[in-house]
Coordinates of C-alpha atoms in Angstrom, one line a residue:
X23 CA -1.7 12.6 20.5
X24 CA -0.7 11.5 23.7
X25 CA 2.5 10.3 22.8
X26 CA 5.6 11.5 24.2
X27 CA 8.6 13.2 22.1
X28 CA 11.1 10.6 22.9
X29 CA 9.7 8.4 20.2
X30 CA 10.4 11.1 17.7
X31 CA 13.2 10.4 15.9
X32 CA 14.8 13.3 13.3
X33 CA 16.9 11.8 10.4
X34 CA 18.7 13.6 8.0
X35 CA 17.3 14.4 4.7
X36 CA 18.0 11.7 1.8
X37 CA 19.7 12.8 -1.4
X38 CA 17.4 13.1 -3.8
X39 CA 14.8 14.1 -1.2
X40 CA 11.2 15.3 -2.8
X41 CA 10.6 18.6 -1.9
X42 CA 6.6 18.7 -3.4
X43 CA 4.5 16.4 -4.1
X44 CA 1.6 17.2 -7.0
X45 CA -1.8 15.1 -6.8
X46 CA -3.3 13.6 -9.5
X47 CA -7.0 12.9 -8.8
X48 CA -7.8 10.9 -11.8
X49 CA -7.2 7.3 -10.1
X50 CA -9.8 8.6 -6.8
X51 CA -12.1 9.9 -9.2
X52 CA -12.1 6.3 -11.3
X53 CA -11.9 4.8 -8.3
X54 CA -13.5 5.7 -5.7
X55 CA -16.2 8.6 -7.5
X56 CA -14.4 11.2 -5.5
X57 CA -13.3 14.6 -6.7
X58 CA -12.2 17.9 -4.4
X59 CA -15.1 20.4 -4.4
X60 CA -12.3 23.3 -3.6
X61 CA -8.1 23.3 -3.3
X62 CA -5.9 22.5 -0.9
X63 CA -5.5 25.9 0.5
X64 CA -8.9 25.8 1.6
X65 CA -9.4 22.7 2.9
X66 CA -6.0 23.4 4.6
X67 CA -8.0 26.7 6.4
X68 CA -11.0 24.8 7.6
X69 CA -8.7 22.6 9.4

């Protein structure tokens, strides 16, 4: 994005560190009205 790698800065991982993350859509659904028309592996591919 037009920036260079020298602002990247790796850390190590913290204990406890989440390895995956589950969505719950109810709250954007209440919310917002939205709600996924297909799953992540799909939206993932059309990006």
């Amino acid at each position: 994005l037009g920036k260079g790698e020298e602002l990247i800065e790796f850390v190590k991982d913290r204990p406890g560190h989440d390895r995956r993350y589950a969505v719950d859509w109810s709250r954007i659904k209440q919310e917002l009205g939205y709600q996924p028309q297909c799953g992540l592996d799909e939206y993932l591919k059309r990006t």
